Short mmCIF file of C-alpha atoms in Angstrom, two decimals:
data_model
loop_
_atom_site.label_atom_id
_atom_site.label_comp_id
_atom_site.label_asym_id
_atom_site.label_seq_id
_atom_site.Cartn_x
_atom_site.Cartn_y
_atom_site.Cartn_z
CA MET A 1 0.00 0.00 0.00
CA PRO A 2 1.44 3.41 -0.89
CA GLY A 3 2.50 5.49 2.07
CA ILE A 4 2.24 9.21 2.53
CA ARG A 5 4.79 11.20 0.55
CA GLN A 6 6.38 14.43 1.70
CA ARG A 7 6.48 17.58 -0.36
CA THR A 8 8.05 20.88 0.55
CA THR A 9 5.88 23.91 1.25
CA ALA A 10 6.81 27.42 2.31
CA LEU A 11 6.77 26.21 5.89
CA SER A 12 8.26 22.78 5.13
CA VAL A 13 5.26 20.94 6.48
CA LEU A 14 3.88 17.57 5.51
CA SER A 15 1.12 17.95 2.94
CA ALA A 16 -1.71 15.69 1.87
CA VAL A 17 -0.49 13.81 -1.18
CA ALA A 18 -1.09 10.09 -0.76
CA VAL A 19 -3.65 7.47 0.23
CA THR A 20 -6.14 8.90 2.66
CA ALA A 21 -6.44 7.46 6.14
CA GLY A 22 -9.72 5.65 6.13
CA VAL A 23 -11.15 5.79 2.62
CA LEU A 24 -11.60 2.17 1.55
CA THR A 25 -12.43 0.81 -1.86
CA ALA A 26 -14.00 -2.39 -0.56
CA ALA A 27 -15.89 -3.93 2.29
CA PRO A 28 -14.92 -3.66 5.94
CA SER A 29 -14.87 -0.35 7.76
CA HIS A 30 -11.54 0.32 9.02
CA ALA A 31 -9.95 4.48 14.36
CA VAL A 32 -7.23 6.39 15.99
CA VAL A 33 -5.03 3.83 17.69
CA GLY A 34 -5.00 5.00 21.29
CA ASP A 35 -7.17 5.15 24.37
CA SER A 36 -10.94 4.64 24.59
CA PRO A 37 -12.37 7.87 26.07
CA PRO A 38 -15.52 7.86 28.24
CA ASP A 39 -18.69 7.58 26.16
CA SER A 40 -19.80 11.17 26.76
CA GLN A 41 -16.42 12.87 26.34
CA TYR A 42 -16.47 13.40 22.58
CA ALA A 43 -20.14 12.80 21.83
CA PHE A 44 -19.93 15.15 18.85
CA THR A 45 -17.81 12.57 16.99
CA ALA A 46 -19.68 10.81 14.18
CA LYS A 47 -19.15 7.49 12.44
CA LEU A 48 -19.76 7.74 8.68
CA ASP A 49 -20.87 4.72 6.66
CA ILE A 50 -20.50 5.54 2.97
CA GLY A 51 -21.98 3.24 0.36
CA ASN A 52 -23.38 0.65 2.76
CA GLY A 53 -19.95 -0.44 3.98
CA GLN A 54 -17.85 0.44 0.94
CA ARG A 55 -16.13 3.22 2.85
CA SER A 56 -15.85 4.32 6.45
CA CYS A 57 -14.85 7.72 7.81
CA THR A 58 -15.23 9.88 10.90
CA GLY A 59 -16.85 13.31 11.19
CA THR A 60 -17.56 16.00 13.76
CA LEU A 61 -20.86 17.66 14.63
CA VAL A 62 -20.35 21.43 14.29
CA ASP A 63 -24.04 22.36 14.21
CA GLN A 64 -27.27 20.55 14.99
CA GLN A 65 -27.66 19.70 11.31
CA TRP A 66 -24.10 19.77 9.98
CA LEU A 67 -20.96 17.63 10.22
CA ILE A 68 -17.48 18.56 9.06
CA THR A 69 -15.23 15.87 7.65
CA ALA A 70 -12.68 15.22 4.90
CA ALA A 71 -13.75 15.76 1.28
CA SER A 72 -11.59 12.78 0.30
CA CYS A 73 -14.07 10.49 2.04
CA PHE A 74 -16.46 11.12 -0.86
CA ALA A 75 -14.03 11.53 -3.77
CA ASP A 76 -14.12 9.13 -6.73
CA ASN A 77 -10.40 8.45 -6.40
CA PRO A 78 -9.23 9.93 -3.09
CA ALA A 79 -5.64 8.69 -3.55
CA GLN A 80 -5.25 10.92 -6.60
CA GLU A 81 -7.74 13.75 -6.16
CA PRO A 82 -9.52 14.42 -2.86
CA LYS A 83 -12.01 16.88 -4.32
CA VAL A 84 -15.75 16.21 -4.42
CA ALA A 85 -18.68 17.86 -6.16
CA ALA A 86 -21.20 19.89 -4.20
CA GLY A 87 -24.64 18.39 -3.76
CA ALA A 88 -25.97 15.04 -2.66
CA PRO A 89 -23.29 12.37 -2.01
CA LYS A 90 -22.97 9.84 -4.83
CA MET A 91 -23.21 6.93 -2.40
CA LYS A 92 -25.74 6.61 0.40
CA THR A 93 -24.12 7.99 3.54
CA THR A 94 -25.28 7.47 7.12
CA ALA A 95 -23.91 9.21 10.21
CA THR A 96 -24.09 7.75 13.72
CA ILE A 97 -23.70 10.53 16.29
CA GLY A 98 -23.70 10.51 20.08
CA ARG A 99 -22.94 6.80 20.34
CA ALA A 100 -19.33 6.10 21.37
CA ASP A 101 -20.04 2.35 21.33
CA LEU A 102 -21.71 1.55 18.04
CA THR A 103 -23.33 -1.58 19.50
CA ALA A 104 -25.06 0.40 22.28
CA PRO A 105 -28.44 2.14 22.04
CA GLY A 106 -28.91 5.89 22.03
CA GLY A 107 -27.55 8.64 19.87
CA SER A 108 -28.82 9.43 16.38
CA VAL A 109 -28.50 7.69 13.04
CA VAL A 110 -29.12 10.21 10.26
CA ASP A 111 -28.61 10.27 6.49
CA VAL A 112 -26.23 12.78 4.93
CA VAL A 113 -28.15 14.58 2.18
CA GLU A 114 -25.81 17.35 0.98
CA LEU A 115 -22.08 18.05 0.67
CA VAL A 116 -20.57 21.54 0.62
CA PRO A 117 -16.82 21.21 -0.10
CA ARG A 118 -13.92 23.64 0.15
CA ASP A 119 -11.89 24.02 -3.02
CA ASP A 120 -8.64 24.85 -1.24
CA ARG A 121 -8.30 21.91 1.17
CA ASP A 122 -9.45 18.42 2.07
CA LEU A 123 -12.60 19.59 3.84
CA VAL A 124 -16.35 19.28 3.37
CA MET A 125 -19.47 20.21 5.28
CA ALA A 126 -22.11 17.47 5.33
CA ARG A 127 -25.76 18.34 5.91
CA LEU A 128 -27.88 15.87 7.88
CA ALA A 129 -31.44 15.08 6.85
CA THR A 130 -32.71 16.10 10.30
CA PRO A 131 -31.16 18.03 13.20
CA VAL A 132 -29.43 16.06 15.96
CA THR A 133 -30.71 16.64 19.49
CA GLY A 134 -29.09 15.80 22.79
CA VAL A 135 -25.52 16.30 21.53
CA LYS A 136 -23.68 19.61 21.86
CA PRO A 137 -21.75 20.54 18.69
CA VAL A 138 -18.04 21.19 19.08
CA GLN A 139 -16.73 24.76 19.04
CA ILE A 140 -14.49 25.79 16.14
CA GLY A 141 -11.03 26.93 17.21
CA SER A 142 -10.15 30.54 16.44
CA ALA A 143 -6.35 30.21 16.79
CA ALA A 144 -4.04 28.44 14.35
CA PRO A 145 -2.33 25.27 15.60
CA ARG A 146 1.17 26.18 16.77
CA GLU A 147 4.36 24.17 16.77
CA GLY A 148 4.71 22.05 19.92
CA GLU A 149 1.00 22.25 20.76
CA GLU A 150 -0.71 18.99 21.73
CA LEU A 151 -3.91 17.97 19.94
CA LYS A 152 -6.15 14.97 20.56
CA ALA A 153 -7.18 13.03 17.45
CA VAL A 154 -10.41 11.02 17.65
CA GLY A 155 -11.83 8.49 15.22
CA TYR A 156 -13.72 5.26 14.57
CA GLY A 157 -11.05 3.70 12.31
CA ARG A 158 -9.15 0.46 12.69
CA THR A 159 -6.75 -0.01 15.59
CA LYS A 160 -3.56 -2.06 15.93
CA ASP A 161 -5.58 -5.26 16.35
CA GLU A 162 -9.15 -4.53 15.12
CA TRP A 163 -10.35 -4.14 11.55
CA VAL A 164 -13.78 -2.95 12.52
CA PRO A 165 -13.81 -1.53 16.07
CA ASN A 166 -17.16 -0.83 17.67
CA ARG A 167 -16.16 2.35 19.49
CA PHE A 168 -14.08 5.46 18.91
CA HIS A 169 -10.51 5.86 20.14
CA ALA A 170 -8.37 8.90 20.88
CA GLY A 171 -4.65 9.58 20.76
CA ALA A 172 -2.41 12.53 21.65
CA PHE A 173 -0.35 14.20 18.90
CA THR A 174 2.10 17.10 18.81
CA VAL A 175 2.06 19.76 16.10
CA GLN A 176 5.32 19.61 14.15
CA ALA A 177 4.52 22.48 11.80
CA ALA A 178 1.53 24.34 10.37
CA GLY A 179 1.02 25.44 6.78
CA GLU A 180 -1.61 27.62 5.17
CA THR A 181 -4.21 24.86 5.06
CA THR A 182 -2.64 21.85 6.82
CA VAL A 183 -0.89 20.88 10.04
CA ALA A 184 1.69 18.10 10.47
CA LEU A 185 1.29 15.87 13.54
CA GLU A 186 3.43 13.30 15.34
CA PRO A 187 2.10 11.00 18.09
CA THR A 188 2.80 11.91 21.69
CA SER A 189 1.04 9.09 23.52
CA ALA A 190 2.27 5.54 23.18
CA GLY A 191 0.66 3.64 20.35
CA ALA A 192 -1.17 6.64 18.92
CA ALA A 193 -1.70 6.60 15.16
CA VAL A 194 -4.23 7.82 12.65
CA CYS A 195 -5.54 4.74 10.84
CA LYS A 196 -7.95 3.86 8.07
CA GLY A 197 -11.42 5.01 9.07
CA ASP A 198 -10.15 8.04 10.98
CA THR A 199 -10.21 10.29 7.93
CA GLY A 200 -12.40 13.33 8.64
CA GLY A 201 -12.23 12.87 12.41
CA PRO A 202 -11.48 15.74 14.78
CA ALA A 203 -8.08 16.93 15.99
CA LEU A 204 -9.03 18.70 19.21
CA ARG A 205 -7.49 21.42 21.32
CA GLU A 206 -8.21 20.92 25.04
CA ALA A 207 -7.40 23.69 27.52
CA ASP A 208 -8.96 25.10 30.69
CA GLY A 209 -11.78 22.58 30.54
CA LYS A 210 -12.76 23.62 27.01
CA VAL A 211 -12.65 21.55 23.86
CA GLU A 212 -12.50 23.03 20.36
CA LEU A 213 -11.87 21.75 16.87
CA ALA A 214 -8.41 22.69 15.59
CA ALA A 215 -8.18 20.49 12.51
CA VAL A 216 -9.69 17.53 10.65
CA ASN A 217 -7.78 14.26 10.01
CA SER A 218 -6.70 13.92 6.38
CA VAL A 219 -3.80 11.47 5.67
CA SER A 220 -1.20 9.48 7.60
CA TRP A 221 1.60 6.93 7.32
CA GLN A 222 -0.51 4.48 9.36
CA GLY A 223 2.41 2.91 11.22
CA GLY A 224 1.09 0.68 14.03
CA CYS A 225 -2.30 0.22 12.39
CA LEU A 226 -3.56 -3.25 11.62
CA GLY A 227 -2.65 -4.13 8.04
CA SER A 228 0.14 -1.54 7.70
CA GLY A 229 2.84 -4.23 7.45
CA ALA A 230 6.36 -3.13 8.30
CA GLU A 231 5.54 0.58 8.18
CA THR A 232 6.75 2.28 11.38
CA ARG A 233 6.12 5.93 10.61
CA LYS A 234 3.11 7.36 12.48
CA GLY A 235 3.04 10.96 11.31
CA ALA A 236 -0.21 12.44 10.03
CA VAL A 237 -1.51 15.51 8.26
CA SER A 238 -4.72 17.23 9.33
CA THR A 239 -6.63 20.06 7.66
CA ARG A 240 -6.87 23.40 9.46
CA VAL A 241 -10.33 24.83 10.26
CA ASP A 242 -9.52 27.94 12.32
CA ASP A 243 -9.13 30.18 9.25
CA VAL A 244 -12.41 28.98 7.68
CA ALA A 245 -14.57 29.36 10.79
CA ASP A 246 -16.75 31.98 9.07
CA TRP A 247 -17.33 29.65 6.13
CA ILE A 248 -18.32 26.86 8.49
CA ARG A 249 -20.73 29.14 10.35
CA GLN A 250 -22.30 30.59 7.21
CA THR A 251 -22.78 27.13 5.72
CA ALA A 252 -24.46 25.85 8.88
CA LEU A 253 -26.75 28.88 9.13
CA ARG A 254 -28.43 27.90 5.87
CA THR A 255 -30.58 25.39 7.76
CA LEU A 256 -31.20 27.42 10.92
CA LEU A 257 -34.75 28.42 9.99
CA SER A 258 -35.65 25.20 8.19
CA ARG A 259 -35.38 23.20 11.42
CA ALA A 260 -38.72 24.53 12.60
CA ASP A 261 -42.24 23.77 11.37
CA TRP A 262 -43.22 27.28 10.35
CA LYS A 263 -46.87 26.35 9.93
CA LYS A 264 -46.90 26.46 13.73
CA ALA A 265 -45.54 30.01 13.99
CA ASP A 266 -48.54 32.20 14.70
CA LEU A 267 -47.08 35.39 16.22
CA LEU A 268 -43.98 37.30 15.05
CA ALA A 269 -42.20 40.36 16.45
CA ALA A 270 -39.05 42.12 15.25
CA GLY A 271 -36.65 44.17 17.36
CA TYR A 272 -33.09 44.77 18.50
CA PHE A 273 -33.52 42.37 21.38
CA THR A 274 -29.91 41.15 21.49
CA GLY A 275 -28.27 44.55 21.19
CA GLY A 276 -27.85 44.66 17.43
CA SER A 277 -28.31 48.40 17.03
CA ALA A 278 -25.87 49.10 19.84
CA ASN A 279 -22.93 47.23 18.28
CA GLY A 280 -23.65 48.63 14.85
CA LYS A 281 -23.27 45.23 13.18
CA ARG A 282 -26.06 42.77 13.86
CA HIS A 283 -29.41 43.29 12.24
CA MET A 284 -32.82 42.97 13.89
CA ASP A 285 -33.81 39.82 15.72
CA LEU A 286 -37.02 37.85 15.29
CA LEU A 287 -39.18 36.62 18.16
CA VAL A 288 -41.57 33.77 17.37
CA ARG A 289 -44.47 32.48 19.49
CA TRP A 290 -45.42 28.97 18.35
CA VAL A 291 -48.90 27.45 18.67
CA ASP A 292 -47.74 25.14 21.48
CA GLY A 293 -46.80 28.12 23.68
CA SER A 294 -43.04 27.93 23.14
CA VAL A 295 -41.10 31.08 22.24
CA THR A 296 -37.94 31.26 20.13
CA LEU A 297 -35.60 34.22 19.62
CA TYR A 298 -33.59 34.28 16.38
CA GLN A 299 -30.58 36.57 16.62
CA GLY A 300 -29.92 38.86 13.67
CA ALA A 301 -26.90 38.14 11.48
CA GLU A 302 -24.05 40.52 10.69
CA ALA A 303 -23.67 39.75 6.97
CA ASN A 304 -26.07 41.41 4.53
CA ASP A 305 -27.32 38.11 3.12
CA ALA A 306 -31.08 37.92 2.69
CA LYS A 307 -30.88 34.13 2.51
CA VAL A 308 -29.26 33.94 5.96
CA PRO A 309 -30.79 36.76 8.05
CA PHE A 310 -30.24 35.12 11.45
CA SER A 311 -27.17 33.70 13.17
CA ALA A 312 -28.39 31.89 16.30
CA GLN A 313 -31.52 30.80 18.12
CA TYR A 314 -32.52 30.82 21.79
CA GLU A 315 -35.44 29.15 23.53
CA LEU A 316 -37.16 31.71 25.75
CA ALA A 317 -40.19 29.61 26.73
CA LYS A 318 -41.05 25.94 26.48
CA ALA A 319 -44.15 24.32 25.02
CA GLY A 320 -47.18 24.60 27.29
CA SER A 321 -45.98 27.83 28.88
CA VAL A 322 -48.18 30.81 29.70
CA TRP A 323 -47.25 32.20 26.28
CA LYS A 324 -49.90 30.03 24.66
CA HIS A 325 -52.37 32.65 25.98
CA ALA A 326 -50.76 35.54 24.06
CA LYS A 327 -53.07 36.89 21.32
CA ALA A 328 -50.92 39.69 19.85
CA ILE A 329 -47.30 40.83 20.24
CA THR A 330 -45.11 43.65 18.98
CA GLY A 331 -41.49 44.61 19.55
CA GLY A 332 -40.32 48.16 20.15
CA SER A 333 -38.17 50.58 22.08
CA PHE A 334 -39.95 51.59 25.28
CA THR A 335 -37.16 52.76 27.60
CA ALA A 336 -35.16 55.18 25.41
CA GLY A 337 -32.10 52.96 25.66
CA GLY A 338 -30.83 49.41 25.81
CA SER A 339 -32.30 46.44 24.01
CA ASP A 340 -35.83 46.52 22.66
CA GLY A 341 -38.81 45.18 24.55
CA LEU A 342 -42.15 43.57 23.86
CA VAL A 343 -45.83 44.44 24.30
CA VAL A 344 -48.21 41.51 24.66
CA ARG A 345 -52.00 41.45 24.54
CA TRP A 346 -53.22 38.37 26.41
CA VAL A 347 -56.44 36.45 25.90
CA ASP A 348 -58.01 37.90 29.08
CA GLY A 349 -57.48 41.52 27.97
CA GLU A 350 -54.33 42.19 30.00
CA VAL A 351 -51.67 44.21 28.18
CA THR A 352 -48.14 43.54 29.39
CA GLN A 353 -44.93 45.32 28.59
CA TYR A 354 -41.48 43.75 28.92
CA ALA A 355 -39.02 46.64 28.90
CA HIS A 356 -36.23 44.44 27.57
CA VAL A 357 -35.99 41.05 25.88
CA ASP A 358 -32.71 39.23 25.26
CA GLN A 359 -31.16 35.75 25.07
CA GLN A 360 -31.93 35.17 28.75
CA GLY A 361 -35.63 35.94 28.46
CA PHE A 362 -38.11 38.68 29.35
CA HIS A 363 -37.21 41.49 31.76
CA ASN A 364 -39.00 44.21 33.77
CA GLU A 365 -42.58 43.11 33.32
CA LYS A 366 -45.23 45.81 33.70
CA THR A 367 -49.02 45.62 33.30
CA LEU A 368 -50.14 48.50 31.07
CA ALA A 369 -53.86 47.68 31.03
CA LYS A 370 -56.21 44.99 32.23
CA THR A 371 -59.82 45.45 31.19
CA ALA A 372 -62.31 43.36 29.28
CA ALA A 373 -62.30 46.03 26.55
CA TRP A 374 -58.73 45.09 25.58
CA GLN A 375 -59.92 41.62 24.61
CA ASN A 376 -61.17 43.39 21.49
CA ALA A 377 -57.72 44.73 20.54
CA LYS A 378 -57.38 42.69 17.37
CA LEU A 379 -54.02 43.88 16.00
CA VAL A 380 -51.14 45.83 17.58
CA THR A 381 -47.87 47.28 16.33
CA ALA A 382 -45.27 49.64 17.81
CA GLY A 383 -43.64 52.49 15.89
CA ARG A 384 -42.53 56.12 16.04
CA PHE A 385 -45.89 57.65 15.14
CA ASN A 386 -45.62 60.57 17.55
CA GLY A 387 -42.50 62.07 16.00
CA GLY A 388 -40.76 63.77 18.91
CA SER A 389 -40.66 60.91 21.42
CA LEU A 390 -37.62 58.75 22.17
CA ARG A 391 -39.95 55.84 22.83
CA ASP A 392 -42.25 53.93 20.51
CA ASP A 393 -45.99 54.38 20.35
CA LEU A 394 -48.66 51.68 20.17
CA LEU A 395 -51.12 51.50 17.28
CA VAL A 396 -54.18 49.28 17.78
CA VAL A 397 -56.83 48.04 15.37
CA TRP A 398 -59.93 47.05 17.31
CA ALA A 399 -62.44 44.37 16.38
CA ASN A 400 -65.09 47.01 15.51
CA GLY A 401 -62.80 48.77 13.02
CA THR A 402 -61.62 51.58 15.28
CA VAL A 403 -57.93 52.48 14.96
CA SER A 404 -56.26 54.00 18.04
CA LEU A 405 -52.83 55.42 18.81
CA TYR A 406 -51.30 55.45 22.29
CA ALA A 407 -48.34 57.82 22.16
CA ASP A 408 -45.02 57.52 24.04
CA LEU A 409 -45.56 54.08 25.51
CA ASN A 410 -43.58 53.93 28.74
CA THR A 411 -43.93 51.94 31.94
CA ASN A 412 -46.71 54.17 33.26
CA GLY A 413 -49.30 52.29 31.26
CA VAL A 414 -51.45 52.86 28.20
CA ARG A 415 -52.15 56.58 28.35
CA LYS A 416 -54.33 58.95 26.37
CA GLU A 417 -55.90 57.46 23.25
CA VAL A 418 -55.85 59.30 19.92
CA GLN A 419 -58.45 57.91 17.56
CA LEU A 420 -57.13 57.66 14.00
CA ALA A 421 -60.22 56.01 12.50
CA LYS A 422 -63.72 55.61 13.82
CA ALA A 423 -65.49 52.28 13.96
CA ASP A 424 -66.51 51.12 10.50
CA LYS A 425 -66.30 48.01 8.36
CA THR A 426 -63.14 49.02 6.48
CA TRP A 427 -60.62 48.29 9.22
CA THR A 428 -62.41 45.12 10.30
CA TYR A 429 -60.92 43.59 7.13
CA ALA A 430 -57.33 44.26 8.27
CA ASP A 431 -55.69 40.88 8.90
CA GLN A 432 -52.04 41.86 9.55
CA ILE A 433 -50.33 45.14 10.43
CA SER A 434 -46.74 46.15 11.08
CA ALA A 435 -44.90 49.45 11.39
CA GLY A 436 -41.92 50.20 9.16
CA GLU A 437 -39.96 52.92 7.40
CA PHE A 438 -40.67 52.56 3.70
CA THR A 439 -41.16 56.12 2.44
CA GLY A 440 -38.72 58.33 4.33
CA ALA A 441 -41.52 60.14 6.14
CA LYS A 442 -40.81 61.77 9.51
CA THR A 443 -42.96 59.22 11.32
CA SER A 444 -43.41 55.47 10.85
CA ASP A 445 -45.38 54.02 7.97
CA LEU A 446 -48.01 51.34 8.45
CA LEU A 447 -48.14 48.15 6.38
CA VAL A 448 -51.56 46.48 6.22
CA ARG A 449 -52.45 43.14 4.67
CA TRP A 450 -56.20 42.93 4.13
CA LYS A 451 -58.37 39.80 4.12
CA ASP A 452 -58.78 39.90 0.33
CA GLY A 453 -55.01 39.87 -0.33
CA GLU A 454 -54.65 43.61 -0.97
CA THR A 455 -51.58 45.01 0.79
CA THR A 456 -51.24 48.72 1.53
CA ILE A 457 -48.64 51.14 2.87
CA TYR A 458 -49.86 54.21 4.77
CA PRO A 459 -46.93 56.70 4.80
CA GLY A 460 -46.06 58.84 7.80
CA VAL A 461 -48.87 57.90 10.17
CA ASP A 462 -49.04 60.31 13.09
CA THR A 463 -51.44 61.63 15.72
CA LYS A 464 -53.37 63.46 12.99
CA GLY A 465 -54.17 60.23 11.18
CA PHE A 466 -53.39 58.74 7.77
CA HIS A 467 -51.87 60.74 4.93
CA GLY A 468 -52.52 58.90 1.72
CA GLU A 469 -51.96 55.26 0.83
CA THR A 470 -50.00 53.13 -1.63
CA LYS A 471 -51.31 49.79 -2.83
CA ILE A 472 -48.37 47.39 -3.22
CA ARG A 473 -50.43 44.25 -3.82
CA PRO A 474 -53.88 44.17 -5.46
CA VAL A 475 -57.11 42.55 -4.33
CA LYS A 476 -57.05 38.74 -4.70
CA SER A 477 -53.25 38.74 -4.89
CA PRO A 478 -51.27 35.74 -3.54
CA TRP A 479 -50.83 37.78 -0.38
CA ILE A 480 -54.22 36.48 0.70
CA ASN A 481 -52.12 33.50 1.85
CA ALA A 482 -49.71 35.64 3.90
CA THR A 483 -50.72 34.30 7.30
CA VAL A 484 -48.31 36.18 9.59
CA LEU A 485 -45.91 39.03 8.84
CA THR A 486 -43.59 41.51 10.52
CA VAL A 487 -41.31 44.33 9.40
CA GLY A 488 -37.68 44.69 10.48
CA ALA A 489 -34.13 45.59 9.49
CA PHE A 490 -33.12 42.04 8.64
CA THR A 491 -30.66 42.60 5.79
CA ALA A 492 -28.98 45.83 6.86
CA ASN A 493 -28.66 47.63 10.16
CA LYS A 494 -30.33 50.76 8.86
CA VAL A 495 -34.10 51.11 8.76
CA PRO A 496 -36.88 48.54 9.24
CA ASN A 497 -38.08 48.11 5.66
CA ASP A 498 -37.71 44.35 5.12
CA VAL A 499 -40.97 42.40 5.26
CA LEU A 500 -40.83 38.85 6.60
CA VAL A 501 -43.84 36.67 5.77
CA ARG A 502 -44.99 33.27 7.00
CA TRP A 503 -47.33 31.78 4.40
CA ASN A 504 -50.18 29.37 5.02
CA ASP A 505 -48.15 26.49 3.52
CA GLY A 506 -45.38 27.04 6.08
CA LYS A 507 -42.90 28.76 3.78
CA LEU A 508 -41.00 31.75 5.11
CA THR A 509 -40.01 34.55 2.74
CA LEU A 510 -38.12 37.81 3.13
CA HIS A 511 -38.83 40.86 0.99
CA PRO A 512 -35.85 43.21 1.43
CA GLY A 513 -35.85 46.95 0.88
CA VAL A 514 -39.56 47.59 0.52
CA ASN A 515 -40.32 51.24 -0.30
CA GLY A 516 -43.15 53.43 -1.44
CA ALA A 517 -42.98 51.84 -4.88
CA GLY A 518 -43.74 48.42 -3.43
CA LEU A 519 -42.11 44.99 -3.14
CA HIS A 520 -39.06 44.42 -5.31
CA SER A 521 -37.79 40.92 -4.56
CA GLU A 522 -38.58 37.78 -2.61
CA VAL A 523 -36.14 35.39 -0.96
CA GLN A 524 -37.38 32.08 0.42
CA ILE A 525 -35.53 31.44 3.69
CA ALA A 526 -37.42 28.39 4.96
CA ASP A 527 -39.82 25.84 3.56
#
């Protein structure tokens, strides 16, 4: 069997040139020769079965729905060219995650349905058919491996005396040198070696009780591995990941929204809940109340990519919580500083304000009103309708068609009402409303989606009422199926003029940069 060859790079490090460690061309699966860690220690390590036993590799869970591994695991001829095409793997691939002992119960067994390779190194992201629960993904290292540093390699490949081991093994290695995309390793612990089946497995940095991914196993000499003959060399080459951490994160974020059943999202609110406006980078966040009473906060992303508007999610309330009794919500700035808050109209007519909402939950709860009359507050939205205030105002559409404005909404409760429209049938047909900044007016505009599908922008709504209207979708338009919507600054940290829509079929779309001339584009971000 050919061994690994050495070629000179600018840093004189070992590079990936020969047979990959763990990509087989026939039957048995073939891991790091070393110790057997406790079952829970590296639960993020995955065993990859490629082609129903034709090949075996190792991977690492870096996101609930994504693994990272070696591209050579999926290449047609990995010994000559480790590159692989993007898309579905050519051979059926199954990942077993969270099960150190493959013969034991527990963990998850999930199909790999998509590959996203790097062109500059032996690395690929592998999307799982469904998210993995109960296993915490590994953190990606931010610092380059340095000479003399110890890394722990983990894998499910063959050992010195097992062709097909049933559990992962781990061995200690020392960094000999680091190149632009690779790192050369030599074993530190006795008997450690990267063997067939370990390709794609993690090389981990462990310090101060923290574990992070420094590199991914690529090739090795395989000395000490069963079937290596007289070979004694045990050096290995792993692929660096620290300098592609942003690529890993952006790839994983593609499935962030698709993990949820959006047919069950019935209330949406946008706001700078996690401090986005303060740091000048992150865009608005999205708060979702699901039909089961759970609440999720999606943190706004920093990149201006309409396809990936959010960068993380946080569970603020579990299913069956009191939030199942919320009938209307809106985000806004109510304290003239800090993160945004939330106003909630509950089923019993109570109106509650949370001065701030963040990743830890809801803060500074205050009851603004509690009368039976507020049970008839059909729709609510917060915006700067009053002009001179540093706090947002509350606009309410009542069940009888009245439209009211409560200016300068602070913690002293719902104060003097300004009636913008008297009770009539017109506003009883309003199905969705949200405040935004579409026209450049001095005060907030109001977006209304009517029952018949017509969608209208009212520019510069203030205490004197409505000042014209612009129809951006006609009667009987497809927007009759727009079940829930909200307006926010989701693609740029500027003004809230992006419209996010949840449709009755569960799809989620984003319409960036809406203005007085209407809707200009649509990006589907979840289906």
